């Protein structure tokens, strides 16, 4: 689709505004499209001519389904669509007309509309809906006309609420209504949004932290955040549990993009390992010509782990780095500024010592998962096209290693990186961390190993929030860039909740950490680079981000390689010039005096041939 990163699009417009043609252009790059026609076709010759014009515009590869016989069938078609399909529904005005038809009465129209909205909300396929916007006209003078406009207005509002993007086409020109074109600036005082409260266990409910875009060279702190580190609860949020059915990316678009790359007019051998980036962007955007990510948000999750997991760390160090990021300072904020990415600092609850008992309560796990899901949804609603998952916290490496040991059976000492303290290896701290992980795994023997249980027993708040972010991003068809232990641990947990989540993740770098390498193997992720940076989780991803954007820009903009068969050589000999003869060609005769090209033997690699050289000279003379 041309609107990259969106799953559900509503296109509104007046009569003859061009809304249908614009909607068709959004799905023009799809291999196949299921065109869902909602209007009845028995309203005379003029109406039949309109329908025929619509049919003539559709490519032969599109299939057509009609739902005019039963208003409820539209919801069934949308609900049963597969993740690899593209649906175009044209239009909801025709559907409302059929819904109000006396032939389908008496019926519960409200329930039918609710069923349609629910089907759109849960639709796994890429979905574009067309609907007439009648709210700008006069109130109809007839009861039937008023009933139609009232019903259609209700449908448009309900459908727009669950769609990712809403556009209004006026005189053929699309105007984006949702999400808004710009993100409201953060309140400099840090108090722009009031906190929401609502107890769940001992967890209070603040609003989401503020999002800021750091300046490349800020003169003063530019990032504000609502204080507080507890997690919110979305009472009406999704039910997160094993076996979730979330959308898959378009797996056909990746090979199509690589095939297109092979035909570009490149001076060298191609994109190398960056072909992986182009293929990933193609699958997640659903097009063989993916565009660079323009809107990027860094989600920095700050959460500490107590006990042996944090051995060797200095008290308050992670909180200081989180505060740096909030004020637009520090490594992540600087890299985000250089990349033009927004930065959001997220507070997760501190995890209890895993060697003594669970890291979190079951209520805290549920709250953290929903909080992460909501953060991803808010980012997508704000127009974000790529999320970068970052983390800072004491003991995060040990917690990630514990998750890896619990989910993949890894030996803690084999996946836990050595501890560096003040520039030197701290083997005593490393052994304390290993002991804490082994004690926790021993304590959990015989317990359930479901995803939520792993988060509660050994994971912690930061990994739980990160897991929710991955699941929420997957649900909204938004890719996530990973590069550290918290993100990879979240990937392992999310795999057990929804196997589709890993297909929306891209690993920037393993950072030389054995745990990340093993987790990447388990998830089937290949790191893009090996920079050997150790600047904190998220830094590697932001470092390679400009390179990824450059690769996508080139892949989208470069022309195809010219066809050699289409190039016809032309001679530049003037008409009155004499024909060149053999005396004008300064080549020796191929006789016995021909030099022996085999002597001396060449010093470098590569074969040489006397006969080949003679053939070249003879061919030049004959030409």
XYZ file of C-alpha atoms in Angstrom:
623
model
C 0.000 0.000 0.000
C 1.148 3.520 -0.640
C 0.394 4.541 2.954
C 3.211 2.559 4.527
C 2.775 1.232 8.028
C -1.056 1.237 8.142
C -3.403 -1.728 8.254
C -6.892 -0.174 8.148
C -7.612 2.909 6.031
C -10.911 4.780 5.679
C -11.261 7.016 2.610
C -14.090 9.562 2.844
C -15.283 11.892 0.122
C -18.265 13.526 -1.506
C -19.987 12.531 -4.718
C -17.557 12.466 -7.677
C -14.729 13.565 -5.386
C -12.382 10.846 -6.645
C -12.469 8.859 -3.400
C -12.883 5.472 -5.091
C -10.033 6.069 -7.537
C -7.786 7.237 -4.716
C -8.649 4.153 -2.656
C -7.838 1.957 -5.644
C -4.439 3.655 -5.954
C -3.642 2.683 -2.355
C -3.816 -1.013 -3.205
C -2.408 -0.780 -6.733
C 0.867 -2.428 -5.686
C -0.820 -5.481 -4.139
C -0.456 -8.723 -6.056
C -4.152 -9.527 -5.677
C -7.072 -7.557 -4.275
C -10.492 -8.728 -3.122
C -12.882 -5.987 -4.203
C -15.983 -6.062 -1.999
C -18.956 -4.424 -3.728
C -21.737 -3.449 -1.346
C -24.312 -1.736 -3.563
C -27.309 -3.371 -5.207
C -27.296 -3.253 -8.991
C -30.991 -2.969 -9.858
C -31.526 0.833 -9.815
C -31.786 1.517 -13.525
C -29.499 2.099 -16.488
C -27.722 5.162 -15.076
C -26.733 3.340 -11.897
C -25.691 0.285 -13.884
C -23.412 2.540 -15.973
C -21.740 3.822 -12.799
C -21.110 0.284 -11.598
C -19.740 -0.692 -15.005
C -17.276 2.207 -14.903
C -16.000 0.957 -11.563
C -15.624 -2.578 -12.918
C -13.713 -1.398 -15.972
C -11.087 0.325 -13.793
C -10.238 -2.804 -11.839
C -7.256 -4.894 -12.931
C -7.967 -8.392 -14.183
C -6.088 -9.872 -11.212
C -8.664 -8.519 -8.759
C -11.543 -10.679 -7.578
C -14.984 -9.260 -6.791
C -17.371 -10.213 -4.004
C -20.859 -8.779 -3.572
C -22.584 -8.386 -0.220
C -25.812 -6.636 -1.262
C -27.898 -9.736 -0.600
C -27.196 -9.684 3.153
C -25.850 -6.710 5.169
C -24.275 -9.059 7.737
C -22.109 -10.732 5.114
C -19.721 -7.757 4.899
C -18.607 -8.306 8.499
C -18.083 -12.009 7.784
C -15.917 -11.273 4.727
C -13.731 -8.835 6.669
C -13.462 -11.028 9.769
C -12.363 -14.112 7.799
C -9.791 -12.317 5.619
C -6.263 -13.676 5.959
C -3.210 -11.649 6.927
C -1.728 -11.994 3.440
C -4.818 -10.567 1.712
C -5.788 -7.039 0.660
C -9.440 -5.975 0.774
C -11.044 -2.900 -0.800
C -14.622 -2.226 0.348
C -16.540 0.225 -1.869
C -18.546 1.615 -0.311
C -20.169 1.901 3.130
C -22.898 4.140 1.745
C -24.162 1.295 -0.405
C -23.950 -1.003 2.605
C -26.087 1.373 4.723
C -28.615 1.589 1.890
C -28.957 -2.193 1.881
C -29.083 -2.228 5.696
C -32.068 0.154 5.720
C -33.863 -1.633 2.886
C -37.318 -2.770 4.070
C -36.517 -6.172 2.602
C -34.029 -6.678 5.452
C -36.312 -5.365 8.184
C -37.133 -5.856 10.970
C -33.509 -6.125 12.108
C -31.258 -4.836 14.856
C -29.290 -2.300 12.823
C -27.220 -1.208 15.806
C -25.997 -4.755 16.400
C -25.171 -5.162 12.714
C -23.091 -1.974 12.751
C -21.300 -3.094 15.914
C -20.495 -6.439 14.278
C -19.006 -4.629 11.277
C -16.884 -2.335 13.465
C -15.628 -5.300 15.506
C -14.683 -7.145 12.319
C -12.756 -4.109 11.048
C -10.954 -3.720 14.371
C -9.787 -7.357 14.383
C -9.152 -7.651 10.654
C -5.817 -9.346 9.935
C -5.729 -8.311 6.265
C -4.798 -4.938 4.806
C -8.121 -3.186 4.529
C -9.216 -0.043 2.674
C -12.805 1.156 3.092
C -14.543 3.838 1.012
C -17.477 5.834 2.335
C -19.342 8.997 1.261
C -19.088 11.956 3.596
C -22.631 13.345 3.833
C -22.162 15.492 6.917
C -21.492 18.677 4.893
C -24.808 18.686 3.052
C -28.176 20.025 4.139
C -30.384 17.954 6.407
C -32.605 15.862 4.089
C -36.251 16.829 3.935
C -37.595 13.257 3.900
C -37.681 10.788 6.809
C -35.872 8.147 4.733
C -33.165 10.613 3.738
C -32.629 11.634 7.344
C -32.487 7.999 8.437
C -29.808 7.326 5.796
C -27.600 10.290 6.732
C -27.951 9.545 10.446
C -27.029 5.892 9.965
C -24.129 6.646 7.618
C -22.772 9.327 9.939
C -22.858 6.835 12.812
C -21.090 4.208 10.701
C -18.397 6.626 9.513
C -17.618 7.753 13.037
C -17.445 4.205 14.402
C -15.293 2.928 11.534
C -12.959 5.942 11.714
C -12.418 5.216 15.389
C -10.948 1.758 14.691
C -9.023 2.629 11.516
C -5.340 3.511 11.573
C -5.681 6.204 8.916
C -8.623 8.343 7.822
C -8.467 10.507 4.701
C -10.916 12.955 3.175
C -10.768 13.348 -0.610
C -11.865 16.754 -1.859
C -11.740 17.512 -5.600
C -9.391 14.587 -6.074
C -6.973 15.805 -3.372
C -6.534 13.589 -0.293
C -6.385 15.278 3.111
C -5.174 13.252 6.111
C -7.507 13.455 9.105
C -6.075 10.660 11.268
C -3.439 10.536 12.571
C -2.788 14.281 12.670
C 0.046 15.498 10.499
C 2.036 16.791 13.495
C 2.561 15.562 17.041
C 1.731 18.109 19.755
C 4.837 19.495 21.450
C 5.608 18.342 24.956
C 4.748 20.585 27.868
C 8.066 22.174 28.905
C 6.952 22.164 32.500
C 6.431 18.416 32.368
C 2.824 18.600 33.494
C 0.807 18.682 30.310
C -1.335 15.585 30.852
C -2.973 14.754 34.160
C -2.243 11.366 35.644
C -4.894 8.687 35.447
C -5.438 6.757 38.642
C -6.888 3.356 39.249
C -5.442 0.718 41.577
C -4.505 -2.760 40.492
C -2.793 -4.478 43.365
C -0.311 -1.870 44.531
C 0.202 -0.397 41.076
C -1.044 3.148 40.412
C -1.957 4.467 36.987
C -0.243 7.574 35.536
C -0.607 8.757 31.985
C 2.011 7.872 29.399
C 5.285 9.812 29.599
C 5.824 12.726 27.255
C 7.523 12.281 23.888
C 10.100 14.794 22.731
C 12.328 15.272 19.716
C 15.797 16.252 20.982
C 17.588 19.015 19.116
C 20.851 18.116 17.418
C 22.713 20.523 19.719
C 20.296 21.586 22.452
C 21.153 24.699 24.402
C 18.936 23.644 27.284
C 16.988 20.570 28.374
C 14.169 19.933 25.924
C 12.591 16.701 27.157
C 9.786 16.594 29.687
C 8.168 13.580 31.318
C 5.404 13.019 33.812
C 6.977 11.917 37.122
C 6.277 8.528 38.594
C 7.465 5.011 37.902
C 4.372 2.847 38.364
C 2.453 1.307 35.538
C -0.978 2.129 34.155
C -3.695 -0.393 33.529
C -5.900 -0.317 30.469
C -9.114 -1.771 31.757
C -10.453 -2.110 28.238
C -7.136 -3.256 26.795
C -6.516 -6.459 24.867
C -6.494 -9.875 26.446
C -2.821 -10.823 26.271
C -2.155 -14.539 26.471
C -0.706 -17.524 24.616
C -1.977 -18.227 21.117
C -2.731 -14.628 20.156
C -3.478 -14.237 16.450
C -1.685 -11.104 15.308
C -1.026 -9.996 11.719
C 1.914 -11.283 9.714
C 3.917 -9.061 7.365
C 3.626 -9.542 3.622
C 6.153 -12.345 3.137
C 5.791 -12.162 -0.657
C 6.899 -8.530 -0.797
C 10.425 -9.319 0.447
C 11.431 -11.589 -2.472
C 9.736 -9.186 -4.874
C 11.831 -6.324 -3.490
C 15.035 -8.345 -3.856
C 14.084 -9.223 -7.421
C 13.558 -5.540 -8.101
C 16.946 -4.713 -6.537
C 18.651 -7.125 -8.926
C 17.377 -5.050 -11.847
C 18.487 -1.615 -10.603
C 21.109 0.408 -12.442
C 23.948 0.047 -9.922
C 27.638 0.698 -10.546
C 28.752 -2.200 -8.330
C 27.532 -5.552 -7.096
C 24.609 -4.263 -5.093
C 23.525 -3.594 -1.518
C 25.341 -6.454 0.215
C 23.995 -7.200 3.690
C 21.674 -4.200 3.418
C 19.520 -6.247 1.058
C 18.188 -7.729 4.286
C 16.991 -4.267 5.320
C 15.222 -3.679 2.014
C 13.531 -7.078 2.196
C 12.459 -6.469 5.813
C 11.047 -3.032 5.019
C 9.232 -4.490 2.009
C 7.542 -7.203 4.057
C 6.510 -4.836 6.849
C 5.300 -2.132 4.464
C 3.617 -4.576 2.088
C 5.272 -3.257 -1.079
C 8.195 -4.221 -3.303
C 9.325 -0.566 -3.257
C 9.637 0.256 0.454
C 10.239 3.819 1.568
C 12.670 4.989 4.280
C 11.191 5.397 7.745
C 10.509 9.088 8.242
C 8.985 9.047 11.723
C 10.972 7.085 14.325
C 10.429 6.897 18.075
C 12.903 5.553 20.643
C 11.219 3.890 23.624
C 13.754 3.868 26.476
C 12.556 1.506 29.217
C 14.121 2.167 32.607
C 13.754 -0.566 35.218
C 16.163 -1.913 37.837
C 16.622 -5.430 39.223
C 17.521 -5.970 42.858
C 19.640 -8.698 44.416
C 22.427 -10.645 42.767
C 21.276 -9.688 39.271
C 22.638 -6.184 39.834
C 25.972 -7.214 41.334
C 28.748 -4.866 40.277
C 26.515 -1.894 39.453
C 26.639 1.459 41.195
C 23.531 2.595 43.009
C 21.584 5.267 41.160
C 23.599 4.959 37.933
C 20.675 3.825 35.765
C 18.382 6.519 37.183
C 21.016 9.126 36.340
C 21.185 7.918 32.725
C 17.410 7.923 32.415
C 17.365 11.494 33.695
C 20.031 12.406 31.145
C 17.829 11.102 28.369
C 14.872 13.097 29.669
C 16.922 16.272 29.555
C 18.165 15.658 26.019
C 21.674 14.697 27.134
C 23.613 11.466 27.133
C 24.408 8.954 24.401
C 20.892 7.909 23.418
C 19.495 11.432 23.335
C 22.411 12.641 21.200
C 22.104 9.751 18.758
C 18.327 10.198 18.598
C 18.807 13.876 17.832
C 21.242 13.142 15.017
C 18.754 10.648 13.551
C 15.769 12.967 13.927
C 14.053 10.421 16.187
C 11.721 11.232 19.068
C 12.610 9.892 22.506
C 10.267 8.646 25.197
C 11.556 7.549 28.608
C 9.382 4.883 30.237
C 9.539 3.884 33.887
C 9.075 0.215 34.783
C 8.754 -1.114 38.356
C 11.829 -2.447 40.108
C 12.119 -6.233 40.072
C 12.607 -8.052 43.353
C 15.623 -10.382 43.821
C 14.910 -13.418 41.642
C 17.013 -15.730 43.810
C 14.590 -15.211 46.697
C 11.199 -15.113 44.984
C 9.219 -13.787 42.022
C 10.458 -10.616 40.357
C 6.902 -9.286 39.900
C 3.385 -10.113 40.978
C 0.924 -11.469 38.431
C -0.945 -8.142 38.550
C 2.214 -6.208 37.805
C 2.981 -8.460 34.821
C -0.479 -7.944 33.371
C -0.264 -4.212 33.932
C 3.192 -3.985 32.352
C 2.139 -5.934 29.258
C -0.865 -3.706 28.668
C 1.175 -0.599 29.325
C 3.688 -1.589 26.660
C 0.886 -2.413 24.228
C -0.676 1.002 24.826
C 2.654 2.777 24.313
C 3.041 1.103 20.922
C -0.507 2.018 19.943
C -0.001 5.648 20.955
C 3.164 5.817 18.876
C 1.456 4.411 15.799
C -1.515 6.739 16.271
C 0.978 9.631 16.278
C 2.295 8.570 12.868
C 5.416 6.663 13.986
C 6.652 4.238 11.316
C 9.516 2.568 13.214
C 10.084 1.911 16.903
C 13.559 1.574 18.428
C 13.547 -0.397 21.683
C 16.153 0.777 24.199
C 16.694 0.045 27.876
C 18.728 1.105 30.882
C 18.662 -0.455 34.296
C 20.751 -2.261 36.878
C 20.825 -6.022 36.312
C 19.154 -6.067 32.896
C 21.795 -8.416 31.426
C 21.256 -10.962 34.198
C 17.474 -10.775 33.904
C 17.684 -11.331 30.147
C 20.012 -14.288 30.689
C 17.529 -15.732 33.190
C 14.723 -15.434 30.619
C 16.947 -17.108 28.056
C 17.706 -19.933 30.494
C 14.014 -20.371 31.302
C 12.740 -20.288 27.715
C 15.577 -21.854 25.721
C 17.326 -24.002 28.340
C 20.555 -22.015 28.103
C 23.311 -22.355 30.693
C 23.568 -19.005 32.538
C 27.358 -18.912 32.501
C 27.354 -19.414 28.726
C 25.009 -16.531 27.905
C 25.840 -13.961 30.592
C 28.389 -11.393 29.413
C 31.326 -10.543 31.657
C 30.826 -7.588 33.985
C 32.886 -4.457 33.357
C 33.184 -2.118 36.315
C 35.123 1.155 35.971
C 36.840 -0.098 32.838
C 37.957 -3.431 34.326
C 36.460 -6.911 34.364
C 34.692 -7.704 37.636
C 34.620 -11.496 37.775
C 33.302 -11.543 41.335
C 30.215 -9.613 40.203
C 29.834 -11.945 37.209
C 29.858 -15.001 39.497
C 27.307 -13.372 41.810
C 25.001 -12.781 38.843
C 25.401 -16.360 37.630
C 24.613 -17.653 41.117
C 21.461 -15.529 41.300
C 20.236 -16.866 37.954
C 20.950 -20.485 38.888
C 19.188 -20.083 42.236
C 16.176 -18.589 40.454
C 16.039 -21.405 37.889
C 16.362 -23.960 40.689
C 13.576 -22.229 42.617
C 11.295 -22.350 39.565
C 11.700 -26.075 38.945
C 8.346 -27.727 38.627
C 6.574 -24.409 38.061
C 4.713 -23.512 34.889
C 6.897 -22.065 32.132
C 4.216 -20.044 30.363
C 5.264 -16.604 29.092
C 3.613 -14.652 31.898
C 5.054 -17.010 34.487
C 8.560 -16.434 33.120
C 8.053 -12.666 33.326
C 6.777 -12.896 36.886
C 9.440 -15.270 38.203
C 12.645 -14.034 36.511
C 11.793 -11.342 33.953
C 10.974 -8.090 35.663
C 9.116 -4.921 34.771
C 11.378 -3.706 31.962
C 11.174 -6.968 30.019
C 7.403 -7.154 30.585
C 6.872 -3.609 29.269
C 9.144 -4.344 26.301
C 7.147 -7.497 25.556
C 3.943 -5.474 25.505
C 5.559 -2.986 23.132
C 6.506 -5.758 20.696
C 3.009 -7.238 20.800
C 1.320 -3.856 20.387
C 3.594 -2.951 17.486
C 2.847 -6.290 15.832
C -0.878 -5.726 16.200
C -0.480 -2.364 14.458
C 1.889 -3.670 11.733
C 4.808 -1.517 12.874
C 8.419 -2.745 12.786
C 10.735 -2.619 15.798
C 14.527 -2.236 15.755
C 16.317 -4.228 18.501
C 19.927 -4.431 19.665
C 20.136 -5.346 23.352
C 19.363 -7.945 26.023
C 16.017 -6.528 27.168
C 14.671 -6.340 23.622
C 15.841 -9.853 22.791
C 14.424 -11.269 26.036
C 11.130 -9.575 25.190
C 11.320 -11.153 21.741
C 11.634 -14.618 23.295
C 8.663 -14.047 25.583
C 6.506 -12.487 22.868
C 7.247 -15.480 20.638
C 5.430 -17.683 23.159
C 2.455 -15.296 23.211
C 2.203 -14.548 19.486
C 4.603 -16.206 17.055
C 4.026 -13.435 14.519
C 5.849 -10.836 16.635
C 9.378 -11.899 15.680
C 8.651 -11.255 12.005
C 8.250 -7.535 12.786
C 11.653 -7.291 14.527
C 14.991 -6.288 13.022
C 18.256 -6.874 14.911
C 20.765 -4.067 14.407
C 23.774 -5.586 16.189
C 24.509 -8.298 18.755
C 27.090 -6.106 20.515
C 29.370 -9.103 21.057
C 27.075 -10.439 23.802
C 26.676 -14.244 23.799
C 23.120 -14.087 25.116
C 21.985 -11.846 22.279
C 23.632 -14.149 19.746
C 21.828 -17.198 21.110
C 18.492 -15.365 21.331
C 18.946 -14.208 17.727
C 19.459 -17.815 16.651
C 16.330 -18.908 18.502
C 14.264 -16.096 16.963
C 15.758 -16.467 13.486
C 17.127 -12.913 13.421
C 20.357 -12.004 11.633
C 22.272 -8.968 12.964
C 22.935 -6.285 10.363
C 26.258 -5.066 11.734
C 29.050 -5.932 14.134
C 30.150 -2.563 15.426
C 31.395 -3.822 18.806
C 29.926 -0.750 20.466
C 29.069 -0.898 24.164
C 27.168 2.342 24.707
C 23.930 1.004 26.157
C 20.940 -0.772 24.682
C 19.552 1.172 21.735
C 22.808 2.926 20.803
C 23.791 0.421 18.137
C 20.353 0.641 16.554
C 20.468 4.440 16.393
C 24.009 4.331 15.027
C 23.037 2.180 12.037
C 19.653 3.854 11.479
C 20.969 6.523 9.044
C 22.620 3.782 7.001
C 19.368 1.817 6.864
C 17.469 4.891 5.710
C 20.076 5.575 3.019
C 19.758 2.041 1.702
C 15.963 2.316 1.494
C 16.198 5.734 -0.169
C 18.518 4.385 -2.851
C 16.460 1.251 -3.379
C 13.309 3.313 -3.901
C 14.818 6.048 -6.088
C 17.298 4.367 -8.434
C 16.080 3.530 -11.969
C 16.095 0.111 -13.538
C 19.120 -1.068 -15.475
C 18.799 -0.285 -19.212
C 18.053 -3.257 -21.433
C 21.160 -3.982 -23.575
C 18.965 -5.339 -26.366
C 17.273 -1.984 -26.659
C 20.545 -0.130 -27.291
C 21.263 0.032 -31.077
C 24.870 1.101 -31.874
C 25.218 3.905 -34.391
C 28.190 4.796 -36.624
C 29.578 8.320 -36.649
C 31.257 8.195 -40.093
C 30.459 11.223 -42.239
C 28.736 10.400 -45.545
C 31.567 11.891 -47.706
C 34.410 10.423 -45.666
C 36.436 7.682 -47.329
C 35.985 4.151 -46.029
C 38.783 3.168 -43.674
C 41.148 0.582 -45.132
C 43.546 -1.841 -43.587
C 46.480 0.610 -43.865
C 44.786 2.936 -41.351
C 44.608 0.220 -38.684
C 47.764 0.072 -36.624
C 47.692 -3.648 -35.816
C 50.398 -6.198 -36.692
C 49.762 -9.040 -39.110
C 49.135 -12.375 -37.354
C 52.343 -13.979 -38.719
C 55.311 -15.775 -37.252
C 56.700 -12.457 -35.943
C 53.759 -12.171 -33.541
C 55.163 -11.647 -30.027
C 54.826 -14.500 -27.558
C 52.510 -13.290 -24.846
C 53.344 -16.220 -22.638
C 56.819 -14.856 -21.870
C 57.495 -13.702 -19.331
C 55.078 -15.464 -16.960
C 52.690 -12.971 -15.270
C 53.303 -12.240 -11.605
C 49.647 -11.743 -10.637
C 46.752 -14.249 -10.673
C 44.637 -14.961 -13.720
C 45.146 -16.995 -16.920
C 46.679 -15.621 -20.162
C 46.402 -17.096 -23.637
C 48.466 -16.505 -26.780
C 45.683 -17.767 -28.981
C 43.176 -15.499 -27.283
C 45.411 -12.490 -27.814
C 45.922 -13.413 -31.487
C 42.200 -13.832 -31.932
C 41.662 -10.350 -30.506
C 44.087 -8.801 -32.989
C 42.683 -10.735 -35.909
C 39.150 -9.736 -34.973
C 40.142 -6.073 -34.824
C 41.696 -6.221 -38.303
C 38.776 -8.066 -39.751
C 36.368 -5.505 -38.314
